[in-house]
Amino acid sequence: MITLKMKQAKKNQEQGEISTKRLSIRDKLLIKEVQEMEENMPSTCEVIFNDPSCLHQFTLIVMPDTGFWQGGRFRFTVSVPDDYNIVPPKVVCNTKLYHPNITEVGEVCLSLLRQSSYDSMGWAPTRKLKDVIWGLNSLFTDLLNFDDPLNVEAAEHYAKDKESFKIKVREFVQLHAKR
């Protein structure tokens, strides 16, 4: 005779297996992607895993060697959700900086991190962690976008007075991001 308690226990066990299976799929993807990411890392980037057995949470350090932010060391926390690769990783900049595409509280504007994007350059399941690393690195060079800013004040400052903008960026680097 099957009781309600036995049915509930079986249901809970099945749900546990489903979530474990989902995690293991993400983790299997991450094992391959982390290896590929490390093999194709820009020379201006470094990845740190605080817990080597936890591939879904890591720190990215970007150290631009050209441009406004040259000489800085910018830390990003990258968190890969359970639904990865259907949804993009979550990225937060932990270093205070003056940038048109990154707010002072760490929000990052990068189209490939968006679930949907107007320019069709948003996240897609075919994207990988190495794309995120290269994208974040490029925010300090060729993907720098003053026309669609997240930090409007920084973009307007650049449009009004490029030299003053450069000075303010350098001040932020000296105060918050010096290597």
CSV table of C-alpha atoms in Angstrom, one decimal:
chain,number,residue,atom,x,y,z
A,1,MET,CA,0.0,0.0,0.0
A,2,ILE,CA,1.4,3.4,-1.1
A,3,THR,CA,0.9,6.2,1.4
A,4,LEU,CA,0.9,9.9,0.9
A,5,LYS,CA,4.1,10.2,2.9
A,6,MET,CA,5.8,7.7,0.6
A,7,LYS,CA,4.6,9.5,-2.5
A,8,GLN,CA,5.9,12.8,-1.2
A,9,ALA,CA,9.3,11.3,-0.3
A,10,LYS,CA,9.6,9.8,-3.8
A,11,LYS,CA,8.6,13.2,-5.4
A,12,ASN,CA,11.2,15.0,-3.2
A,13,GLN,CA,13.9,12.5,-4.2
A,14,GLU,CA,13.0,12.9,-7.9
A,15,GLN,CA,13.2,16.7,-7.6
A,16,GLY,CA,16.5,16.4,-5.9
A,17,GLU,CA,17.9,14.3,-8.7
A,18,ILE,CA,16.6,16.8,-11.3
A,19,SER,CA,18.4,19.7,-9.6
A,20,THR,CA,21.6,17.7,-9.1
A,21,LYS,CA,21.4,16.7,-12.8
A,22,ARG,CA,21.0,20.4,-13.8
A,23,LEU,CA,24.0,21.4,-11.6
A,24,SER,CA,26.1,18.6,-13.0
A,25,ILE,CA,25.3,19.7,-16.6
A,26,ARG,CA,26.4,23.3,-15.8
A,27,ASP,CA,29.5,22.0,-14.0
A,28,LYS,CA,30.4,19.7,-17.0
A,29,LEU,CA,30.1,22.7,-19.3
A,30,LEU,CA,32.3,24.8,-16.9
A,31,ILE,CA,35.1,22.2,-16.8
A,32,LYS,CA,35.5,22.5,-20.5
A,33,GLU,CA,34.9,26.2,-20.7
A,34,VAL,CA,37.3,27.1,-17.9
A,35,GLN,CA,40.1,25.2,-19.6
A,36,GLU,CA,39.4,26.9,-22.9
A,37,MET,CA,39.1,30.3,-21.2
A,38,GLU,CA,42.5,29.8,-19.5
A,39,GLU,CA,44.1,28.7,-22.8
A,40,ASN,CA,42.7,31.8,-24.6
A,41,MET,CA,43.1,34.4,-21.9
A,42,PRO,CA,44.1,38.0,-22.9
A,43,SER,CA,47.5,38.9,-21.6
A,44,THR,CA,45.9,41.8,-19.6
A,45,CYS,CA,43.6,39.4,-17.7
A,46,GLU,CA,43.9,37.0,-14.8
A,47,VAL,CA,41.3,34.7,-13.3
A,48,ILE,CA,41.3,33.6,-9.7
A,49,PHE,CA,39.2,30.8,-8.3
A,50,ASN,CA,38.9,31.2,-4.5
A,51,ASP,CA,37.7,27.6,-4.4
A,52,PRO,CA,39.1,25.5,-7.2
A,53,SER,CA,36.2,23.0,-6.8
A,54,CYS,CA,33.7,25.9,-7.4
A,55,LEU,CA,34.1,26.8,-11.0
A,56,HIS,CA,30.8,28.8,-11.1
A,57,GLN,CA,32.2,31.7,-9.0
A,58,PHE,CA,35.5,33.4,-9.8
A,59,THR,CA,37.3,36.7,-9.9
A,60,LEU,CA,38.5,38.3,-13.1
A,61,ILE,CA,41.2,41.0,-12.9
A,62,VAL,CA,41.6,43.2,-15.9
A,63,MET,CA,44.9,45.2,-16.1
A,64,PRO,CA,44.7,47.5,-19.2
A,65,ASP,CA,48.0,48.2,-20.9
A,66,THR,CA,46.7,51.0,-23.1
A,67,GLY,CA,44.1,53.7,-22.9
A,68,PHE,CA,42.5,55.8,-20.2
A,69,TRP,CA,42.6,53.0,-17.5
A,70,GLN,CA,46.2,51.9,-18.2
A,71,GLY,CA,48.0,51.0,-15.1
A,72,GLY,CA,44.8,50.1,-13.2
A,73,ARG,CA,43.8,46.8,-11.7
A,74,PHE,CA,40.0,46.2,-12.0
A,75,ARG,CA,38.4,43.3,-10.2
A,76,PHE,CA,35.1,41.7,-11.4
A,77,THR,CA,33.1,39.0,-9.7
A,78,VAL,CA,31.7,36.5,-12.2
A,79,SER,CA,28.9,34.2,-11.0
A,80,VAL,CA,27.6,31.5,-13.3
A,81,PRO,CA,23.9,30.7,-12.6
A,82,ASP,CA,22.4,27.2,-12.5
A,83,ASP,CA,20.6,27.9,-15.8
A,84,TYR,CA,23.9,28.5,-17.6
A,85,ASN,CA,24.3,28.4,-20.7
A,86,ILE,CA,20.7,29.4,-21.3
A,87,VAL,CA,21.2,32.6,-19.2
A,88,PRO,CA,24.4,34.7,-19.1
A,89,PRO,CA,26.8,34.9,-16.2
A,90,LYS,CA,26.2,37.7,-13.7
A,91,VAL,CA,29.1,40.2,-13.5
A,92,VAL,CA,29.8,42.9,-11.0
A,93,CYS,CA,32.8,45.3,-11.0
A,94,ASN,CA,34.3,45.4,-7.5
A,95,THR,CA,36.7,48.2,-8.2
A,96,LYS,CA,35.4,51.8,-8.1
A,97,LEU,CA,36.1,53.5,-11.4
A,98,TYR,CA,35.0,56.3,-13.7
A,99,HIS,CA,33.8,54.6,-16.9
A,100,PRO,CA,30.8,55.2,-19.2
A,101,ASN,CA,29.8,51.5,-19.3
A,102,ILE,CA,30.4,50.6,-15.7
A,103,THR,CA,28.7,52.5,-12.8
A,104,GLU,CA,30.6,53.4,-9.6
A,105,VAL,CA,28.6,50.7,-7.8
A,106,GLY,CA,29.7,48.0,-10.2
A,107,GLU,CA,26.9,47.5,-12.7
A,108,VAL,CA,28.3,46.5,-16.1
A,109,CYS,CA,26.8,47.4,-19.5
A,110,LEU,CA,28.0,44.8,-22.0
A,111,SER,CA,25.5,43.6,-24.6
A,112,LEU,CA,26.6,40.0,-24.5
A,113,LEU,CA,25.7,39.9,-20.8
A,114,ARG,CA,22.1,40.8,-21.6
A,115,GLN,CA,19.5,38.1,-22.0
A,116,SER,CA,18.1,40.0,-24.9
A,117,SER,CA,19.7,42.9,-26.7
A,118,TYR,CA,18.6,45.5,-29.3
A,119,ASP,CA,21.6,44.9,-31.4
A,120,SER,CA,21.2,41.1,-31.5
A,121,MET,CA,24.6,40.8,-29.8
A,122,GLY,CA,23.1,39.7,-26.5
A,123,TRP,CA,23.6,36.4,-24.7
A,124,ALA,CA,23.1,33.2,-26.7
A,125,PRO,CA,23.7,29.5,-25.6
A,126,THR,CA,26.6,29.4,-28.1
A,127,ARG,CA,28.6,32.0,-26.2
A,128,LYS,CA,31.2,30.9,-23.7
A,129,LEU,CA,33.0,32.2,-20.6
A,130,LYS,CA,36.0,33.2,-22.8
A,131,ASP,CA,33.6,35.6,-24.7
A,132,VAL,CA,32.7,37.2,-21.4
A,133,ILE,CA,36.4,37.6,-20.4
A,134,TRP,CA,37.3,39.1,-23.8
A,135,GLY,CA,34.2,41.4,-23.7
A,136,LEU,CA,35.0,42.7,-20.2
A,137,ASN,CA,38.6,43.3,-21.3
A,138,SER,CA,37.5,45.1,-24.4
A,139,LEU,CA,35.4,47.6,-22.3
A,140,PHE,CA,38.7,49.2,-21.6
A,141,THR,CA,39.7,49.5,-25.3
A,142,ASP,CA,37.6,48.9,-28.4
A,143,LEU,CA,34.1,48.2,-26.8
A,144,LEU,CA,34.2,51.4,-24.9
A,145,ASN,CA,30.9,53.0,-25.8
A,146,PHE,CA,30.2,56.7,-25.0
A,147,ASP,CA,27.0,56.7,-27.2
A,148,ASP,CA,25.1,54.2,-25.1
A,149,PRO,CA,26.3,54.8,-21.6
A,150,LEU,CA,25.3,53.2,-18.3
A,151,ASN,CA,27.1,56.0,-16.5
A,152,VAL,CA,25.7,59.0,-18.3
A,153,GLU,CA,27.7,61.5,-16.2
A,154,ALA,CA,31.0,59.9,-17.4
A,155,ALA,CA,29.9,59.9,-21.1
A,156,GLU,CA,28.7,63.5,-20.9
A,157,HIS,CA,31.9,64.5,-19.2
A,158,TYR,CA,33.9,62.9,-22.0
A,159,ALA,CA,31.8,64.7,-24.7
A,160,LYS,CA,32.3,68.1,-23.0
A,161,ASP,CA,35.9,67.9,-22.0
A,162,LYS,CA,38.1,64.9,-23.0
A,163,GLU,CA,41.1,66.1,-21.1
A,164,SER,CA,39.2,66.7,-17.9
A,165,PHE,CA,37.6,63.3,-18.3
A,166,LYS,CA,41.1,61.7,-18.7
A,167,ILE,CA,42.2,63.5,-15.5
A,168,LYS,CA,39.2,62.2,-13.5
A,169,VAL,CA,39.8,58.6,-14.8
A,170,ARG,CA,43.5,58.8,-13.7
A,171,GLU,CA,42.4,60.1,-10.3
A,172,PHE,CA,40.1,57.1,-9.8
A,173,VAL,CA,42.8,54.7,-11.0
A,174,GLN,CA,45.3,56.2,-8.5
A,175,LEU,CA,42.7,56.1,-5.6
A,176,HIS,CA,41.0,52.8,-6.2
A,177,ALA,CA,42.8,50.6,-8.8
A,178,LYS,CA,46.6,51.2,-8.7
A,179,ARG,CA,48.5,48.0,-9.4
